[in-house]
């Protein structure tokens, strides 16, 4: 049910992005104006993620999840009736606020009700919900554009989210109460076992009392010796703790290398990743003459291939330990893919081979950008857990990623209005190349700096 809840949320959040080309043409607005709704959404969603992450333990999960999806359904229903375009960005802002409730609350539900292998399976299943929801949104939108109107996508999202919110309320107690009873029974069994063990220990204690008295003098001597050893161990532990505190103290260079540089890198990669999710249908239509339905269908390559990003990052991490170097290697592959797209677009070729090559390269960019995002927001905090607070580091880097996401929709649309898609990809290529250079250069400087300090 948690998997379905997050899948439904992606259907109701991408109903606009998947139809942005048709909506822009229907209202006669430029790309920057059309992208503004996405910018409003990402801003609200990013801020909401932080706030709800702090407060979700106080929420009634049965009703807050249903309410969030119901609000999203209402927003999509309002857009089905084609309001003035100026209302889109504000309605999508409300959608971002509502859907930001879901992730932290769903993870909390899994953690509270599942144990062991079931929890691991649940987390793995949840990681697939993004791709599944994106595919449903883009796939159904392609069908609606082929046989009906883009407005049907909003109606579908509204009905889907509204129906599931009702299912959630009806199923929540039925699914969670047995699990809670099982966990309570397990705890009671453990407590009973502990009490039985305590009673047996009391009986044994009575029979051993005499022997203990006889051994008391020897034990006192051993205790005195153990106390001296404990004091020495405590001194050593204090020295080690002091050394750890000294290492974890964030100086200017650590702040630059651990937070600022990775924060900039993850902001750039999310600008590229989310910008492509929004604008690839428009690019395929204007550059290669594909129809709206075909453009959306081909765009499904992005989420499907992007699913392998985390696996790629973990595989490369076994061979490349430094997290910045790891990010640099994957960034280099993304840069080469962007260079290929830029060359095709600037060459002006519109043939079948050029179109197929462009779609393939878009898939590569999606894979590599998802992988960089995973390397910097997941692998890096894990690698540095002995020196820095992993939760704080992950939170800062995740927050930085939404800066890039917020800029992507409106910013790339505005550049496309002014300089065309050639200008957009020249900018993305330059940003990716600069990020690649920084990812390789900063660790090298760090090594040289360490040698100079020694």
XYZ file of C-alpha atoms in Angstrom:
454
model
C 0.000 0.000 0.000
C 2.893 2.370 0.706
C 4.325 1.533 -2.717
C 0.984 2.278 -4.374
C 0.595 5.527 -2.415
C 3.918 6.879 -3.671
C 3.279 5.576 -7.181
C -0.069 7.405 -7.253
C 1.661 10.570 -6.046
C 3.968 10.504 -9.075
C 0.982 10.133 -11.390
C -0.640 13.185 -9.817
C 2.590 15.236 -9.782
C 3.628 14.542 -13.405
C 0.216 15.101 -14.974
C 1.394 18.643 -15.782
C 4.987 17.921 -16.844
C 3.951 15.053 -19.124
C 1.579 17.402 -20.998
C 3.566 20.627 -20.891
C 3.934 20.766 -24.694
C 0.190 20.465 -25.347
C -0.661 22.845 -22.491
C 1.792 25.452 -23.755
C 0.324 25.294 -27.243
C -3.253 25.399 -25.947
C -2.674 28.536 -23.887
C -0.159 30.107 -26.264
C 2.488 30.758 -23.590
C 6.260 30.693 -23.954
C 8.505 27.995 -22.502
C 9.605 30.039 -19.483
C 6.028 30.769 -18.457
C 5.060 27.129 -18.941
C 7.999 26.004 -16.802
C 7.071 28.319 -13.941
C 4.498 25.849 -12.587
C 7.212 23.210 -12.211
C 9.444 25.699 -10.420
C 6.671 26.504 -7.947
C 6.109 22.789 -7.370
C 9.766 21.947 -6.689
C 10.150 24.895 -4.330
C 7.109 23.885 -2.267
C 8.051 20.207 -2.349
C 11.656 20.796 -1.276
C 10.712 23.010 1.677
C 7.860 20.683 2.607
C 10.152 17.652 2.671
C 12.286 19.250 5.380
C 9.317 20.445 7.464
C 7.396 17.166 7.233
C 10.518 15.154 7.937
C 10.774 16.940 11.286
C 7.069 16.716 12.160
C 5.877 13.418 10.639
C 6.233 11.440 13.886
C 3.342 13.500 15.256
C 1.032 12.829 12.288
C -1.898 10.446 12.209
C -0.692 8.426 9.252
C -4.113 7.004 8.426
C -5.568 10.426 7.689
C -2.553 12.547 6.688
C -1.632 10.273 3.747
C -5.241 10.168 2.552
C -5.613 13.940 2.971
C -2.427 14.648 0.988
C -3.586 12.508 -1.932
C -7.096 13.960 -1.760
C -5.726 17.522 -1.987
C -3.588 16.481 -4.958
C -6.682 14.929 -6.557
C -8.602 18.176 -6.033
C -5.813 20.208 -7.653
C -5.772 17.928 -10.701
C -9.564 18.081 -10.900
C -9.400 21.882 -10.915
C -6.916 21.817 -13.820
C -9.192 19.478 -15.767
C -11.616 22.397 -16.116
C -8.908 24.540 -17.793
C -8.675 27.569 -15.508
C -6.758 30.706 -16.457
C -3.093 29.824 -16.980
C -2.058 32.223 -14.211
C -3.725 29.820 -11.746
C -1.573 26.840 -12.765
C 1.523 27.801 -10.804
C -0.440 28.445 -7.600
C -2.395 25.221 -7.877
C 0.851 23.329 -8.532
C 2.387 25.021 -5.487
C -0.466 23.578 -3.394
C 0.148 20.189 -5.016
C 3.826 20.345 -3.982
C 2.919 21.208 -0.390
C 0.415 18.335 -0.202
C 2.608 15.634 -1.740
C 5.647 16.594 0.364
C 3.861 14.910 3.284
C 4.114 11.441 1.776
C 7.717 10.241 1.729
C 8.695 10.786 5.372
C 5.339 9.467 6.611
C 5.457 6.353 4.412
C 9.006 5.534 5.524
C 7.907 5.997 9.152
C 5.009 3.570 8.602
C 7.333 0.920 7.182
C 9.805 1.369 10.029
C 7.057 1.087 12.655
C 5.360 -2.032 11.302
C 7.985 -4.152 9.525
C 11.043 -5.973 10.814
C 14.125 -7.563 9.308
C 13.900 -8.816 5.752
C 10.390 -7.411 5.267
C 11.662 -3.907 5.940
C 14.490 -4.358 3.413
C 12.021 -5.613 0.824
C 9.742 -2.686 1.557
C 12.517 -0.146 1.060
C 13.537 -1.815 -2.216
C 9.938 -1.808 -3.429
C 9.527 1.858 -2.488
C 12.586 2.763 -4.567
C 10.804 1.403 -7.651
C 7.665 3.494 -7.146
C 9.195 6.615 -8.735
C 9.883 4.907 -12.061
C 6.543 3.075 -12.073
C 4.572 6.255 -11.313
C 6.480 8.234 -13.944
C 5.888 5.562 -16.569
C 2.154 5.438 -15.781
C 1.901 9.234 -16.022
C 3.782 9.601 -19.300
C 2.279 6.431 -20.798
C -1.347 7.360 -20.092
C -0.731 10.943 -21.219
C 0.570 9.644 -24.537
C -2.638 7.630 -24.960
C -4.839 10.580 -24.000
C -3.082 12.862 -26.487
C -3.518 10.212 -29.167
C -7.213 9.551 -28.628
C -8.587 12.433 -26.516
C -7.111 15.578 -24.935
C -4.370 16.452 -22.460
C -7.128 17.444 -20.020
C -7.968 13.750 -19.626
C -4.595 13.276 -17.883
C -5.688 15.619 -15.089
C -9.016 13.808 -14.755
C -7.241 10.432 -14.641
C -4.815 11.666 -11.960
C -7.686 13.147 -9.932
C -9.734 9.935 -10.038
C -6.681 7.743 -9.392
C -5.494 9.739 -6.369
C -9.004 10.276 -4.997
C -9.927 6.595 -5.241
C -6.680 5.501 -3.629
C -7.097 7.945 -0.731
C -10.405 6.202 0.068
C -8.742 2.776 -0.215
C -5.981 3.905 2.123
C -8.440 4.885 4.852
C -10.397 1.640 4.475
C -7.308 -0.605 4.490
C -4.982 1.116 6.940
C -6.313 -0.320 10.228
C -6.923 -3.730 8.660
C -3.272 -3.937 7.567
C -1.510 -2.283 10.494
C -3.338 -3.573 13.587
C -2.366 -7.249 13.084
C 1.246 -6.201 12.626
C 1.126 -4.107 15.782
C -0.422 -7.038 17.694
C 2.328 -9.335 16.430
C 5.032 -6.923 17.506
C 3.406 -6.414 20.927
C 3.075 -10.181 21.384
C 6.726 -10.595 20.472
C 7.753 -7.967 23.030
C 5.549 -9.585 25.721
C 7.134 -12.972 25.010
C 10.583 -11.451 25.368
C 9.589 -9.809 28.662
C 8.122 -13.085 29.972
C 11.299 -14.911 29.042
C 13.307 -12.278 30.853
C 11.132 -12.643 33.999
C 11.479 -16.443 33.973
C 15.191 -16.052 33.616
C 15.218 -13.674 36.571
C 13.320 -16.193 38.775
C 15.704 -18.992 37.892
C 18.610 -16.697 38.601
C 17.166 -15.956 42.060
C 16.984 -19.689 42.932
C 20.507 -20.244 41.765
C 21.686 -17.207 43.677
C 20.507 -18.676 46.979
C 22.453 -21.896 46.467
C 25.594 -20.074 45.409
C 25.603 -17.543 48.235
C 28.007 -19.561 50.402
C 30.501 -20.018 47.606
C 30.377 -16.311 46.838
C 31.260 -15.411 50.426
C 34.302 -17.630 50.266
C 35.396 -16.035 47.027
C 34.801 -12.454 48.198
C 38.367 -11.713 49.242
C 39.803 -12.923 45.953
C 37.219 -10.942 44.041
C 38.105 -7.754 45.916
C 41.684 -8.114 44.851
C 40.671 -8.744 41.266
C 38.293 -5.773 41.402
C 41.072 -3.472 42.510
C 43.226 -4.618 39.638
C 40.297 -4.317 37.193
C 39.622 -0.783 38.453
C 43.153 0.244 37.572
C 42.762 -1.262 34.106
C 39.395 0.485 33.681
C 40.920 3.835 34.581
C 43.649 3.284 32.024
C 41.103 2.270 29.379
C 39.012 5.332 30.197
C 42.043 7.561 29.696
C 42.771 5.906 26.348
C 39.120 6.219 25.320
C 39.111 9.901 26.245
C 42.206 10.450 24.136
C 40.587 8.667 21.178
C 37.373 10.648 21.619
C 39.332 13.873 21.720
C 41.109 12.858 18.522
C 37.759 12.077 16.859
C 36.338 15.430 17.931
C 39.412 17.123 16.543
C 38.978 15.287 13.230
C 35.246 16.002 13.014
C 35.699 19.697 13.654
C 34.653 21.374 10.429
C 37.334 23.794 9.303
C 37.111 25.943 6.194
C 38.575 23.319 3.882
C 36.300 20.546 5.197
C 33.265 22.779 4.763
C 34.348 23.451 1.180
C 35.193 19.838 0.287
C 32.413 18.008 2.140
C 29.441 20.350 1.851
C 29.928 23.202 -0.617
C 31.450 21.349 -3.588
C 29.155 18.284 -3.354
C 26.205 20.636 -2.818
C 26.993 22.494 -6.041
C 27.569 19.232 -7.925
C 24.260 17.718 -6.825
C 22.404 20.959 -7.641
C 23.815 20.907 -11.193
C 23.005 17.234 -11.731
C 19.407 17.706 -10.580
C 19.054 20.752 -12.816
C 20.021 18.505 -15.743
C 17.978 15.493 -14.595
C 14.704 17.264 -13.794
C 15.105 19.696 -16.672
C 15.230 16.799 -19.120
C 12.233 15.101 -17.484
C 10.262 18.285 -18.151
C 11.494 19.302 -21.592
C 12.464 16.140 -23.529
C 8.976 15.815 -25.119
C 9.231 19.414 -26.342
C 12.771 18.822 -27.659
C 11.779 15.688 -29.566
C 8.775 17.460 -31.079
C 10.475 20.697 -32.150
C 13.823 19.205 -33.208
C 12.698 15.984 -34.902
C 9.053 16.659 -35.739
C 7.666 13.831 -33.590
C 4.009 14.037 -32.579
C 2.986 14.731 -28.988
C 2.017 11.118 -28.309
C 5.232 9.644 -29.768
C 7.385 12.216 -27.944
C 5.834 11.227 -24.618
C 6.218 7.526 -25.369
C 9.911 7.924 -26.179
C 10.391 9.988 -23.000
C 9.609 6.815 -21.013
C 13.223 5.840 -21.717
C 14.372 8.317 -19.049
C 12.709 6.858 -15.923
C 13.174 3.262 -17.085
C 16.924 3.654 -17.597
C 17.284 5.929 -14.576
C 16.218 3.053 -12.327
C 19.732 1.623 -12.713
C 21.453 4.760 -11.427
C 21.740 3.644 -7.808
C 23.030 0.213 -8.817
C 25.684 1.816 -11.027
C 26.835 4.107 -8.212
C 27.124 1.195 -5.763
C 29.002 -0.923 -8.316
C 31.534 1.825 -9.058
C 31.888 2.595 -5.363
C 33.519 -0.835 -4.902
C 36.297 0.285 -7.251
C 36.460 4.035 -6.468
C 36.459 4.925 -2.779
C 36.664 8.732 -2.907
C 33.116 10.018 -3.287
C 34.105 13.111 -5.305
C 36.224 11.062 -7.695
C 33.339 8.605 -7.998
C 31.016 11.491 -8.863
C 33.577 12.835 -11.319
C 33.818 9.547 -13.237
C 30.032 9.350 -13.645
C 29.840 13.085 -14.417
C 32.391 12.537 -17.198
C 30.118 9.920 -18.797
C 27.158 12.327 -18.523
C 29.229 15.100 -20.105
C 30.153 12.912 -23.073
C 26.481 11.991 -23.554
C 25.474 15.660 -23.444
C 28.219 16.431 -25.956
C 26.721 13.858 -28.321
C 23.224 15.385 -27.993
C 24.621 18.881 -28.525
C 26.467 17.782 -31.667
C 23.334 16.182 -33.146
C 21.144 19.221 -32.418
C 23.711 21.701 -33.773
C 24.200 19.541 -36.865
C 20.509 19.930 -37.637
C 20.020 16.298 -38.642
C 16.386 15.128 -38.318
C 16.656 11.627 -39.756
C 15.576 8.401 -38.072
C 19.139 7.535 -37.040
C 19.711 10.961 -35.472
C 16.406 10.720 -33.585
C 17.147 7.218 -32.293
C 20.682 8.242 -31.276
C 19.318 11.290 -29.427
C 16.769 9.216 -27.500
C 19.506 6.709 -26.579
C 21.788 9.506 -25.400
C 18.931 10.993 -23.359
C 18.631 7.602 -21.677
C 22.376 7.611 -20.927
C 22.162 11.104 -19.428
C 19.244 9.973 -17.258
C 21.205 6.928 -16.042
C 24.338 8.916 -15.232
C 22.563 11.851 -13.568
C 20.543 9.501 -11.335
C 23.804 7.742 -10.500
C 25.641 10.977 -9.598
C 22.706 11.981 -7.410
C 22.882 8.635 -5.587
C 26.670 8.816 -5.207
C 26.591 12.265 -3.608
C 23.439 12.006 -1.484
C 23.731 8.357 -0.372
C 27.269 7.028 -0.809
C 29.072 10.151 0.431
C 27.229 10.399 3.791
C 27.832 6.672 4.277
C 31.557 6.965 3.543
C 32.017 9.896 5.925
C 29.876 8.627 8.811
C 32.896 8.374 11.141
C 33.759 12.042 10.640
C 30.447 13.816 10.090
C 26.822 13.358 11.013
C 25.414 11.324 8.121
C 21.865 12.556 8.577
C 22.900 16.192 8.569
C 25.141 15.717 5.534
C 22.431 13.862 3.605
C 19.887 16.541 4.543
C 22.096 19.392 3.352
C 22.928 17.673 0.062
C 19.301 16.701 -0.570
C 18.298 20.295 0.087
C 20.928 21.448 -2.400
C 19.510 19.084 -5.036
C 16.138 20.836 -4.919
C 17.835 24.141 -5.697
C 18.742 22.694 -9.091
C 15.295 21.156 -9.515
C 13.609 24.477 -8.749
C 15.701 26.295 -11.349
C 15.311 23.622 -14.035
C 11.753 24.078 -15.311
C 11.597 27.875 -15.565
C 15.319 28.500 -16.145
C 15.772 26.092 -19.037
C 12.482 27.216 -20.550
C 13.598 30.858 -20.455
C 16.945 29.998 -22.075
C 15.157 27.968 -24.769
C 12.938 31.001 -25.531
C 16.000 33.223 -25.884
C 18.585 30.929 -27.520
C 16.753 27.774 -28.585
C 17.538 24.235 -27.525
C 21.060 24.564 -28.893
C 21.672 27.259 -26.308
C 20.174 25.089 -23.549
C 22.423 22.126 -24.312
C 25.521 24.267 -24.664
C 24.788 25.545 -21.146
C 24.136 22.044 -19.775
C 27.316 20.786 -21.440
C 29.354 23.631 -19.938
C 27.875 23.054 -16.460
C 28.483 19.310 -16.641
C 32.072 19.793 -17.870
C 32.781 22.298 -15.069
C 31.302 19.901 -12.493
C 33.451 17.055 -13.859
C 36.589 19.172 -13.574
C 35.726 20.237 -10.021
C 34.992 16.654 -8.956
C 38.460 15.519 -10.093
C 40.374 18.672 -9.102
C 39.190 19.121 -5.509
C 40.344 15.663 -4.253
C 43.707 16.221 -5.953
C 44.115 19.555 -4.176
C 43.087 17.845 -0.948
C 45.838 15.245 -1.318
C 48.454 17.887 -2.090
C 47.259 19.961 0.848
C 47.539 16.924 3.136
C 51.132 16.263 1.998
C 52.074 19.903 2.520
C 50.558 19.811 6.029
C 52.567 16.704 6.878
